């Protein structure tokens, strides 16, 4: 009787371990699977566009330009990154304050005499570093992204006030920089 019960308990334990390992594997694979699906959809869209060029006739170039002009770049580019995070089941509450802090630092560097292109590169590196910090805190310390990004959002908001003193920041870059960031590159707005 006891031998049969021990065998049944061991079988139940092995079954529970197998189920837990399966759940753990599915969680680890889910982000990679989402990336693969995203890339497949993009590839299919490009291939289908080449096969049937009239598929995009409804959205002519003029309509696309109008759409691009109505979505500010300050919203559009961060929305792409946040969209990928949301597909993966995560989110970033600090993206707005990250953008503001990086922009203020860039503007102050350029206003204080640094080359505007170098200042822009430094701003991009700062923004990327903040995003990397959020990712490392979330993944390595296993703190939920909600808590991580909420905390870093408040931190970077305070850092922004510390850096520029809650005053407006005048910024007049050279015309080439304005043409690239606020103008168009050939037919692309």
N, C-alpha and C. Protein backbone atom coordinates (compact mmCIF):
# COMPACT_ATOMS: atom_id res chain seq x y z
N UNK A 1 0.82 -1.20 0.00
CA UNK A 1 0.00 0.00 0.00
C UNK A 1 0.86 1.26 0.00
N UNK A 2 1.87 1.32 0.89
CA UNK A 2 2.71 2.50 0.98
C UNK A 2 3.57 2.65 -0.27
N UNK A 3 4.06 1.56 -0.84
CA UNK A 3 4.87 1.62 -2.05
C UNK A 3 4.06 2.19 -3.21
N UNK A 4 2.80 1.79 -3.31
CA UNK A 4 1.95 2.30 -4.38
C UNK A 4 1.69 3.81 -4.19
N UNK A 5 1.51 4.24 -2.95
CA UNK A 5 1.25 5.65 -2.68
C UNK A 5 2.49 6.50 -2.99
N UNK A 6 3.69 6.00 -2.64
CA UNK A 6 4.93 6.72 -2.93
C UNK A 6 5.10 6.86 -4.44
N UNK A 7 4.82 5.80 -5.19
CA UNK A 7 4.91 5.85 -6.65
C UNK A 7 3.94 6.86 -7.24
N UNK A 8 2.73 6.91 -6.70
CA UNK A 8 1.73 7.87 -7.18
C UNK A 8 2.17 9.29 -6.86
N UNK A 9 2.70 9.53 -5.65
CA UNK A 9 3.18 10.86 -5.28
C UNK A 9 4.34 11.31 -6.17
N UNK A 10 5.26 10.39 -6.47
CA UNK A 10 6.39 10.73 -7.33
C UNK A 10 5.92 11.06 -8.74
N UNK A 11 4.95 10.32 -9.23
CA UNK A 11 4.42 10.59 -10.57
C UNK A 11 3.76 11.96 -10.61
N UNK A 12 3.02 12.29 -9.54
CA UNK A 12 2.37 13.60 -9.47
C UNK A 12 3.41 14.72 -9.42
N UNK A 13 4.49 14.51 -8.65
CA UNK A 13 5.55 15.51 -8.55
C UNK A 13 6.25 15.71 -9.89
N UNK A 14 6.54 14.63 -10.58
CA UNK A 14 7.18 14.72 -11.89
C UNK A 14 6.27 15.46 -12.87
N UNK A 15 4.97 15.16 -12.81
CA UNK A 15 4.01 15.82 -13.69
C UNK A 15 3.95 17.32 -13.39
N UNK A 16 3.96 17.69 -12.10
CA UNK A 16 3.93 19.11 -11.73
C UNK A 16 5.19 19.82 -12.21
N UNK A 17 6.35 19.16 -12.05
CA UNK A 17 7.60 19.77 -12.51
C UNK A 17 7.60 19.95 -14.03
N UNK A 18 7.08 18.97 -14.73
CA UNK A 18 7.01 19.06 -16.19
C UNK A 18 6.12 20.21 -16.62
N UNK A 19 4.97 20.37 -15.97
CA UNK A 19 4.07 21.47 -16.31
C UNK A 19 4.72 22.82 -16.01
N UNK A 20 5.40 22.93 -14.86
CA UNK A 20 6.06 24.19 -14.50
C UNK A 20 7.17 24.53 -15.49
N UNK A 21 7.94 23.51 -15.90
CA UNK A 21 9.00 23.75 -16.88
C UNK A 21 8.42 24.19 -18.21
N UNK A 22 7.30 23.61 -18.59
CA UNK A 22 6.64 24.01 -19.83
C UNK A 22 6.16 25.44 -19.79
N UNK A 23 5.59 25.86 -18.65
CA UNK A 23 5.14 27.25 -18.51
C UNK A 23 6.32 28.21 -18.57
N UNK A 24 7.41 27.84 -17.91
CA UNK A 24 8.60 28.69 -17.90
C UNK A 24 9.17 28.83 -19.32
N UNK A 25 9.21 27.73 -20.06
CA UNK A 25 9.71 27.77 -21.44
C UNK A 25 8.82 28.65 -22.31
N UNK A 26 7.50 28.55 -22.15
CA UNK A 26 6.58 29.36 -22.96
C UNK A 26 6.76 30.84 -22.66
N UNK A 27 6.99 31.21 -21.39
CA UNK A 27 7.20 32.61 -21.04
C UNK A 27 8.49 33.14 -21.69
N UNK A 28 9.54 32.32 -21.66
CA UNK A 28 10.81 32.75 -22.23
C UNK A 28 10.73 32.86 -23.75
N UNK A 29 9.99 31.98 -24.37
CA UNK A 29 9.88 31.97 -25.81
C UNK A 29 8.90 33.01 -26.33
N UNK A 30 7.99 33.52 -25.48
CA UNK A 30 6.94 34.40 -25.98
C UNK A 30 7.50 35.68 -26.59
N UNK A 31 8.49 36.29 -25.98
CA UNK A 31 9.06 37.53 -26.53
C UNK A 31 9.72 37.27 -27.88
N UNK A 32 10.45 36.17 -27.97
CA UNK A 32 11.10 35.82 -29.24
C UNK A 32 10.06 35.51 -30.31
N UNK A 33 9.01 34.80 -29.93
CA UNK A 33 7.94 34.49 -30.89
C UNK A 33 7.26 35.75 -31.39
N UNK A 34 7.04 36.71 -30.51
CA UNK A 34 6.41 37.97 -30.91
C UNK A 34 7.31 38.71 -31.90
N UNK A 35 8.60 38.72 -31.65
CA UNK A 35 9.53 39.37 -32.57
C UNK A 35 9.50 38.69 -33.94
N UNK A 36 9.50 37.36 -33.95
CA UNK A 36 9.46 36.62 -35.22
C UNK A 36 8.18 36.94 -35.97
N UNK A 37 7.05 36.95 -35.28
CA UNK A 37 5.77 37.26 -35.92
C UNK A 37 5.79 38.68 -36.48
N UNK A 38 6.32 39.62 -35.72
CA UNK A 38 6.42 41.01 -36.18
C UNK A 38 7.24 41.10 -37.46
N UNK A 39 8.39 40.42 -37.49
CA UNK A 39 9.25 40.46 -38.67
C UNK A 39 8.60 39.77 -39.87
N UNK A 40 7.87 38.68 -39.62
CA UNK A 40 7.17 37.99 -40.70
C UNK A 40 6.10 38.88 -41.31
N UNK A 41 5.33 39.55 -40.47
CA UNK A 41 4.28 40.46 -40.98
C UNK A 41 4.92 41.58 -41.80
N UNK A 42 6.04 42.13 -41.33
CA UNK A 42 6.71 43.18 -42.09
C UNK A 42 7.20 42.67 -43.44
N UNK A 43 7.81 41.47 -43.44
CA UNK A 43 8.31 40.89 -44.69
C UNK A 43 7.16 40.61 -45.67
N UNK A 44 6.06 40.07 -45.17
CA UNK A 44 4.90 39.80 -46.03
C UNK A 44 4.37 41.10 -46.61
N UNK A 45 4.32 42.15 -45.82
CA UNK A 45 3.83 43.44 -46.31
C UNK A 45 4.71 43.98 -47.43
N UNK A 46 6.02 43.88 -47.26
CA UNK A 46 6.94 44.37 -48.29
C UNK A 46 6.82 43.53 -49.56
N UNK A 47 6.80 42.21 -49.40
CA UNK A 47 6.68 41.32 -50.57
C UNK A 47 5.37 41.57 -51.29
N UNK A 48 4.29 41.68 -50.56
CA UNK A 48 2.99 41.92 -51.17
C UNK A 48 2.94 43.27 -51.87
N UNK A 49 3.63 44.25 -51.32
CA UNK A 49 3.71 45.56 -51.96
C UNK A 49 4.44 45.50 -53.29
N UNK A 50 5.48 44.65 -53.38
CA UNK A 50 6.19 44.49 -54.65
C UNK A 50 5.36 43.69 -55.66
N UNK A 51 4.66 42.66 -55.18
CA UNK A 51 3.86 41.83 -56.08
C UNK A 51 2.68 42.61 -56.64
N UNK A 52 2.01 43.34 -55.78
CA UNK A 52 0.83 44.09 -56.19
C UNK A 52 1.00 45.56 -55.79
N UNK A 53 1.68 46.34 -56.63
CA UNK A 53 1.94 47.73 -56.25
C UNK A 53 0.68 48.57 -56.09
N UNK A 54 -0.43 48.16 -56.70
CA UNK A 54 -1.66 48.93 -56.59
C UNK A 54 -2.35 48.76 -55.25
N UNK A 55 -1.84 47.87 -54.41
CA UNK A 55 -2.47 47.63 -53.11
C UNK A 55 -2.44 48.90 -52.27
N UNK A 56 -1.44 49.73 -52.47
CA UNK A 56 -1.32 50.96 -51.69
C UNK A 56 -1.86 52.17 -52.44
N UNK A 57 -2.59 51.93 -53.52
CA UNK A 57 -3.11 53.04 -54.33
C UNK A 57 -4.08 53.90 -53.53
N UNK A 58 -4.83 53.30 -52.62
CA UNK A 58 -5.77 54.07 -51.80
C UNK A 58 -5.02 55.10 -50.98
N UNK A 59 -3.89 54.70 -50.44
CA UNK A 59 -3.05 55.63 -49.68
C UNK A 59 -1.97 56.17 -50.60
N UNK A 60 -2.30 57.16 -51.36
CA UNK A 60 -1.32 57.74 -52.28
C UNK A 60 -0.23 58.44 -51.48
N UNK A 61 0.81 58.83 -52.19
CA UNK A 61 1.92 59.52 -51.53
C UNK A 61 1.46 60.80 -50.84
N UNK A 62 0.51 61.50 -51.45
CA UNK A 62 -0.01 62.73 -50.82
C UNK A 62 -0.71 62.42 -49.50
N UNK A 63 -1.48 61.33 -49.46
CA UNK A 63 -2.15 60.95 -48.22
C UNK A 63 -1.14 60.54 -47.15
N UNK A 64 -0.11 59.83 -47.57
CA UNK A 64 0.92 59.42 -46.61
C UNK A 64 1.65 60.65 -46.06
N UNK A 65 1.96 61.60 -46.93
CA UNK A 65 2.63 62.82 -46.46
C UNK A 65 1.74 63.59 -45.49
N UNK A 66 0.44 63.66 -45.80
CA UNK A 66 -0.48 64.34 -44.89
C UNK A 66 -0.51 63.65 -43.54
N UNK A 67 -0.54 62.31 -43.55
CA UNK A 67 -0.56 61.56 -42.30
C UNK A 67 0.73 61.79 -41.51
N UNK A 68 1.86 61.81 -42.21
CA UNK A 68 3.13 62.03 -41.53
C UNK A 68 3.24 63.43 -40.95
N UNK A 69 2.65 64.41 -41.63
CA UNK A 69 2.69 65.77 -41.11
C UNK A 69 1.78 65.95 -39.90
N UNK A 70 0.71 65.15 -39.82
CA UNK A 70 -0.22 65.32 -38.70
C UNK A 70 0.24 64.61 -37.45
N UNK A 71 1.15 63.64 -37.57
CA UNK A 71 1.68 62.95 -36.40
C UNK A 71 3.04 63.57 -36.07
N UNK A 72 3.13 64.28 -34.97
CA UNK A 72 4.42 64.89 -34.64
C UNK A 72 5.48 63.82 -34.40
N UNK A 73 6.68 64.11 -34.83
CA UNK A 73 7.78 63.16 -34.69
C UNK A 73 8.06 62.86 -33.22
N UNK A 74 7.75 63.83 -32.34
CA UNK A 74 7.99 63.63 -30.91
C UNK A 74 7.07 62.55 -30.35
N UNK A 75 5.96 62.31 -31.01
CA UNK A 75 5.02 61.28 -30.56
C UNK A 75 5.24 60.00 -31.35
N UNK A 76 5.51 60.14 -32.64
CA UNK A 76 5.59 58.99 -33.53
C UNK A 76 6.72 58.03 -33.22
N UNK A 77 7.92 58.54 -33.06
CA UNK A 77 9.07 57.66 -32.85
C UNK A 77 8.98 56.95 -31.50
N UNK A 78 8.73 57.64 -30.39
CA UNK A 78 8.57 56.89 -29.13
C UNK A 78 7.40 55.90 -29.17
N UNK A 79 6.35 56.23 -29.91
CA UNK A 79 5.20 55.32 -29.99
C UNK A 79 5.57 54.01 -30.65
N UNK A 80 6.52 54.03 -31.59
CA UNK A 80 6.96 52.79 -32.22
C UNK A 80 7.59 51.85 -31.18
N UNK A 81 8.49 52.40 -30.37
CA UNK A 81 9.13 51.58 -29.34
C UNK A 81 8.17 51.10 -28.28
N UNK A 82 7.28 51.98 -27.85
CA UNK A 82 6.29 51.60 -26.83
C UNK A 82 5.33 50.57 -27.40
N UNK A 83 5.02 50.68 -28.69
CA UNK A 83 4.14 49.70 -29.32
C UNK A 83 4.73 48.30 -29.29
N UNK A 84 6.02 48.19 -29.56
CA UNK A 84 6.69 46.88 -29.50
C UNK A 84 6.67 46.35 -28.07
N UNK A 85 6.90 47.22 -27.09
CA UNK A 85 6.85 46.79 -25.69
C UNK A 85 5.46 46.29 -25.33
N UNK A 86 4.42 47.00 -25.78
CA UNK A 86 3.06 46.59 -25.45
C UNK A 86 2.71 45.26 -26.09
N UNK A 87 3.20 45.01 -27.29
CA UNK A 87 2.98 43.71 -27.93
C UNK A 87 3.61 42.61 -27.09
N UNK A 88 4.75 42.90 -26.49
CA UNK A 88 5.45 41.92 -25.66
C UNK A 88 4.86 41.81 -24.26
N UNK A 89 3.84 42.61 -23.95
CA UNK A 89 3.20 42.53 -22.64
C UNK A 89 3.84 43.43 -21.59
N UNK A 90 4.69 44.33 -21.99
CA UNK A 90 5.34 45.27 -21.07
C UNK A 90 4.97 46.69 -21.50
N UNK A 91 5.38 47.68 -20.72
CA UNK A 91 5.16 49.06 -21.11
C UNK A 91 6.19 49.94 -20.42
N UNK A 92 6.31 51.16 -20.93
CA UNK A 92 7.30 52.09 -20.41
C UNK A 92 6.60 53.41 -20.09
N UNK A 93 6.46 53.70 -18.81
CA UNK A 93 5.83 54.94 -18.38
C UNK A 93 6.80 56.12 -18.40
N UNK A 94 8.09 55.84 -18.54
CA UNK A 94 9.08 56.91 -18.44
C UNK A 94 9.49 57.47 -19.79
N UNK A 95 8.90 56.99 -20.87
CA UNK A 95 9.35 57.40 -22.20
C UNK A 95 9.20 58.91 -22.40
N UNK A 96 8.16 59.52 -21.89
CA UNK A 96 7.96 60.96 -22.04
C UNK A 96 9.01 61.76 -21.31
N UNK A 97 9.28 61.42 -20.07
CA UNK A 97 10.29 62.15 -19.29
C UNK A 97 11.70 61.86 -19.80
N UNK A 98 11.91 60.66 -20.32
CA UNK A 98 13.18 60.33 -20.96
C UNK A 98 13.40 61.25 -22.16
N UNK A 99 12.38 61.40 -22.96
CA UNK A 99 12.46 62.27 -24.15
C UNK A 99 12.73 63.72 -23.75
N UNK A 100 12.03 64.20 -22.74
CA UNK A 100 12.19 65.59 -22.29
C UNK A 100 13.60 65.81 -21.74
N UNK A 101 14.07 64.91 -20.88
CA UNK A 101 15.40 65.06 -20.29
C UNK A 101 16.49 65.05 -21.37
N UNK A 102 16.41 64.09 -22.29
CA UNK A 102 17.41 64.01 -23.36
C UNK A 102 17.39 65.27 -24.22
N UNK A 103 16.20 65.77 -24.52
CA UNK A 103 16.08 66.98 -25.35
C UNK A 103 16.64 68.21 -24.65
N UNK A 104 16.35 68.35 -23.37
CA UNK A 104 16.84 69.51 -22.61
C UNK A 104 18.37 69.48 -22.52
N UNK A 105 18.93 68.31 -22.25
CA UNK A 105 20.39 68.22 -22.17
C UNK A 105 21.01 68.56 -23.52
N UNK A 106 20.42 68.03 -24.59
CA UNK A 106 20.92 68.32 -25.93
C UNK A 106 20.85 69.82 -26.23
N UNK A 107 19.72 70.44 -25.92
CA UNK A 107 19.55 71.88 -26.18
C UNK A 107 20.54 72.71 -25.37
N UNK A 108 20.76 72.34 -24.12
CA UNK A 108 21.71 73.10 -23.29
C UNK A 108 23.13 72.96 -23.81
N UNK A 109 23.50 71.75 -24.22
CA UNK A 109 24.84 71.57 -24.77
C UNK A 109 25.04 72.40 -26.03
N UNK A 110 24.04 72.38 -26.92
CA UNK A 110 24.15 73.14 -28.17
C UNK A 110 24.14 74.64 -27.90
N UNK A 111 23.33 75.08 -26.95
CA UNK A 111 23.26 76.51 -26.63
C UNK A 111 24.56 77.00 -25.99
N UNK A 112 25.22 76.14 -25.25
CA UNK A 112 26.46 76.53 -24.57
C UNK A 112 27.69 76.38 -25.46
N UNK A 113 27.48 76.20 -26.77
CA UNK A 113 28.62 76.24 -27.69
C UNK A 113 29.04 74.92 -28.29
N UNK A 114 28.48 73.81 -27.88
CA UNK A 114 28.86 72.54 -28.47
C UNK A 114 28.26 72.42 -29.88
N UNK A 115 28.94 71.70 -30.74
CA UNK A 115 28.41 71.42 -32.08
C UNK A 115 27.05 70.75 -31.95
N UNK A 116 26.06 71.23 -32.70
CA UNK A 116 24.69 70.74 -32.56
C UNK A 116 24.58 69.26 -32.92
N UNK A 117 25.39 68.80 -33.86
CA UNK A 117 25.34 67.38 -34.25
C UNK A 117 25.89 66.51 -33.13
N UNK A 118 26.95 66.95 -32.48
CA UNK A 118 27.51 66.21 -31.35
C UNK A 118 26.54 66.23 -30.18
N UNK A 119 25.91 67.38 -29.95
CA UNK A 119 24.92 67.48 -28.87
C UNK A 119 23.74 66.55 -29.13
N UNK A 120 23.30 66.47 -30.39
CA UNK A 120 22.20 65.57 -30.74
C UNK A 120 22.60 64.12 -30.51
N UNK A 121 23.83 63.77 -30.87
CA UNK A 121 24.32 62.41 -30.64
C UNK A 121 24.37 62.10 -29.15
N UNK A 122 24.82 63.04 -28.35
CA UNK A 122 24.85 62.85 -26.90
C UNK A 122 23.43 62.69 -26.36
N UNK A 123 22.48 63.48 -26.86
CA UNK A 123 21.08 63.32 -26.45
C UNK A 123 20.54 61.94 -26.78
N UNK A 124 20.87 61.43 -27.97
CA UNK A 124 20.44 60.08 -28.35
C UNK A 124 21.06 59.02 -27.44
N UNK A 125 22.33 59.19 -27.13
CA UNK A 125 23.02 58.24 -26.25
C UNK A 125 22.39 58.26 -24.85
N UNK A 126 22.07 59.44 -24.36
CA UNK A 126 21.43 59.56 -23.04
C UNK A 126 20.07 58.86 -23.04
N UNK A 127 19.25 59.13 -24.05
CA UNK A 127 17.94 58.49 -24.14
C UNK A 127 18.04 56.98 -24.24
N UNK A 128 18.98 56.51 -25.05
CA UNK A 128 19.18 55.06 -25.20
C UNK A 128 19.67 54.46 -23.89
N UNK A 129 20.56 55.16 -23.21
CA UNK A 129 21.06 54.68 -21.92
C UNK A 129 19.96 54.58 -20.87
N UNK A 130 19.06 55.55 -20.86
CA UNK A 130 17.94 55.50 -19.91
C UNK A 130 17.05 54.30 -20.21
N UNK A 131 16.76 54.07 -21.49
CA UNK A 131 15.96 52.91 -21.86
C UNK A 131 16.66 51.61 -21.51
N UNK A 132 17.97 51.55 -21.72
CA UNK A 132 18.74 50.36 -21.36
C UNK A 132 18.73 50.14 -19.85
N UNK A 133 18.85 51.21 -19.09
CA UNK A 133 18.79 51.11 -17.63
C UNK A 133 17.44 50.54 -17.18
N UNK A 134 16.35 51.04 -17.77
CA UNK A 134 15.02 50.51 -17.45
C UNK A 134 14.94 49.02 -17.76
N UNK A 135 15.46 48.63 -18.92
CA UNK A 135 15.43 47.23 -19.31
C UNK A 135 16.25 46.35 -18.38
N UNK A 136 17.43 46.82 -18.00
CA UNK A 136 18.27 46.03 -17.09
C UNK A 136 17.64 45.89 -15.72
N UNK A 137 17.07 46.97 -15.21
CA UNK A 137 16.40 46.89 -13.90
C UNK A 137 15.24 45.90 -13.97
N UNK A 138 14.47 45.96 -15.04
CA UNK A 138 13.31 45.08 -15.18
C UNK A 138 13.73 43.63 -15.32
N UNK A 139 14.73 43.36 -16.17
CA UNK A 139 15.11 41.97 -16.45
C UNK A 139 16.02 41.38 -15.39
N UNK A 140 17.05 42.10 -14.99
CA UNK A 140 18.04 41.54 -14.05
C UNK A 140 17.52 41.50 -12.61
N UNK A 141 16.86 42.56 -12.19
CA UNK A 141 16.37 42.60 -10.82
C UNK A 141 14.95 42.05 -10.69
N UNK A 142 14.34 41.71 -11.83
CA UNK A 142 12.99 41.13 -11.88
C UNK A 142 11.95 42.03 -11.21
N UNK A 143 12.11 43.33 -11.40
CA UNK A 143 11.12 44.29 -10.91
C UNK A 143 10.15 44.55 -12.06
N UNK A 144 8.86 44.51 -11.82
CA UNK A 144 7.90 44.73 -12.91
C UNK A 144 8.14 46.06 -13.62
N UNK A 145 7.91 46.06 -14.93
CA UNK A 145 8.19 47.26 -15.73
C UNK A 145 7.35 48.45 -15.28
N UNK A 146 6.16 48.19 -14.75
CA UNK A 146 5.31 49.29 -14.27
C UNK A 146 6.03 50.05 -13.16
N UNK A 147 6.56 49.31 -12.19
CA UNK A 147 7.23 49.94 -11.04
C UNK A 147 8.55 50.58 -11.47
N UNK A 148 9.31 49.86 -12.28
CA UNK A 148 10.60 50.39 -12.74
C UNK A 148 10.43 51.70 -13.49
N UNK A 149 9.55 51.69 -14.48
CA UNK A 149 9.42 52.88 -15.33
C UNK A 149 8.69 54.01 -14.64
N UNK A 150 7.81 53.70 -13.70
CA UNK A 150 7.17 54.76 -12.93
C UNK A 150 8.20 55.48 -12.07
N UNK A 151 9.06 54.70 -11.41
CA UNK A 151 10.12 55.29 -10.59
C UNK A 151 11.11 56.09 -11.40
N UNK A 152 11.56 55.54 -12.53
CA UNK A 152 12.53 56.28 -13.34
C UNK A 152 11.88 57.49 -14.01
N UNK A 153 10.58 57.42 -14.25
CA UNK A 153 9.87 58.58 -14.81
C UNK A 153 9.95 59.75 -13.85
N UNK A 154 9.67 59.51 -12.58
CA UNK A 154 9.75 60.58 -11.58
C UNK A 154 11.19 61.07 -11.42
N UNK A 155 12.14 60.14 -11.46
CA UNK A 155 13.55 60.51 -11.33
C UNK A 155 13.98 61.44 -12.46
N UNK A 156 13.65 61.08 -13.71
CA UNK A 156 14.08 61.90 -14.85
C UNK A 156 13.32 63.22 -14.92
N UNK A 157 12.10 63.25 -14.41
CA UNK A 157 11.37 64.52 -14.34
C UNK A 157 12.09 65.46 -13.37
N UNK A 158 12.49 64.94 -12.21
CA UNK A 158 13.23 65.75 -11.25
C UNK A 158 14.58 66.16 -11.81
N UNK A 159 15.24 65.25 -12.53
CA UNK A 159 16.54 65.58 -13.13
C UNK A 159 16.39 66.68 -14.18
N UNK A 160 15.29 66.67 -14.91
CA UNK A 160 15.04 67.72 -15.90
C UNK A 160 14.92 69.08 -15.21
N UNK A 161 14.16 69.15 -14.13
CA UNK A 161 14.04 70.41 -13.39
C UNK A 161 15.38 70.84 -12.81
N UNK A 162 16.18 69.89 -12.38
CA UNK A 162 17.49 70.20 -11.82
C UNK A 162 18.42 70.75 -12.91
N UNK A 163 18.38 70.15 -14.10
CA UNK A 163 19.29 70.55 -15.18
C UNK A 163 18.97 71.93 -15.71
N UNK A 164 17.69 72.22 -15.95
CA UNK A 164 17.38 73.50 -16.59
C UNK A 164 16.66 74.48 -15.68
N UNK A 165 16.43 74.14 -14.43
CA UNK A 165 15.89 75.08 -13.47
C UNK A 165 14.47 75.52 -13.73
N UNK A 166 13.69 74.71 -14.40
CA UNK A 166 12.26 74.99 -14.66
C UNK A 166 12.07 76.28 -15.43
N UNK A 167 13.01 76.59 -16.32
CA UNK A 167 12.87 77.77 -17.17
C UNK A 167 12.90 77.32 -18.63
N UNK A 168 12.42 78.19 -19.51
CA UNK A 168 12.43 77.83 -20.92
C UNK A 168 13.86 77.80 -21.44
N UNK A 169 14.08 76.96 -22.42
CA UNK A 169 15.43 76.79 -22.96
C UNK A 169 15.47 77.29 -24.40
N UNK A 170 16.08 78.46 -24.66
CA UNK A 170 16.17 78.93 -26.05
C UNK A 170 17.13 78.05 -26.84
N UNK A 171 16.75 77.75 -28.07
CA UNK A 171 17.57 76.87 -28.88
C UNK A 171 17.41 77.24 -30.34
N UNK A 172 18.46 77.73 -30.97
CA UNK A 172 18.43 78.07 -32.39
C UNK A 172 19.57 77.34 -33.09
N UNK A 173 19.30 76.16 -33.62
CA UNK A 173 20.35 75.39 -34.28
C UNK A 173 20.64 75.91 -35.69
N UNK A 174 21.70 75.37 -36.29
CA UNK A 174 22.04 75.80 -37.65
C UNK A 174 20.99 75.28 -38.64
N UNK A 175 20.87 75.92 -39.80
CA UNK A 175 19.81 75.58 -40.76
C UNK A 175 19.85 74.13 -41.25
N UNK A 176 21.04 73.54 -41.37
CA UNK A 176 21.12 72.14 -41.83
C UNK A 176 20.45 71.21 -40.83
N UNK A 177 20.63 71.49 -39.55
CA UNK A 177 20.00 70.66 -38.52
C UNK A 177 18.49 70.83 -38.56
N UNK A 178 18.03 72.05 -38.74
CA UNK A 178 16.58 72.31 -38.83
C UNK A 178 16.00 71.61 -40.06
N UNK A 179 16.72 71.67 -41.18
CA UNK A 179 16.23 71.03 -42.41
C UNK A 179 16.09 69.53 -42.23
N UNK A 180 17.01 68.92 -41.48
CA UNK A 180 16.94 67.47 -41.27
C UNK A 180 15.85 67.10 -40.29
N UNK A 181 15.73 67.84 -39.20
CA UNK A 181 14.79 67.44 -38.15
C UNK A 181 13.38 67.96 -38.35
N UNK A 182 13.21 69.08 -39.02
CA UNK A 182 11.87 69.65 -39.18
C UNK A 182 11.45 69.76 -40.63
N UNK A 183 12.33 69.41 -41.53
CA UNK A 183 12.02 69.52 -42.95
C UNK A 183 11.79 68.16 -43.57
N UNK A 184 12.37 67.96 -44.73
CA UNK A 184 12.20 66.69 -45.43
C UNK A 184 13.51 66.29 -46.07
N UNK A 185 13.61 65.01 -46.35
CA UNK A 185 14.76 64.46 -47.05
C UNK A 185 14.25 64.01 -48.41
N UNK A 186 14.44 64.80 -49.42
CA UNK A 186 13.88 64.50 -50.74
C UNK A 186 12.37 64.50 -50.67
N UNK A 187 11.73 63.42 -51.17
CA UNK A 187 10.27 63.37 -51.14
C UNK A 187 9.71 62.93 -49.79
N UNK A 188 10.58 62.53 -48.88
CA UNK A 188 10.13 62.02 -47.58
C UNK A 188 10.04 63.18 -46.60
N UNK A 189 8.86 63.44 -46.04
CA UNK A 189 8.71 64.57 -45.11
C UNK A 189 9.38 64.29 -43.78
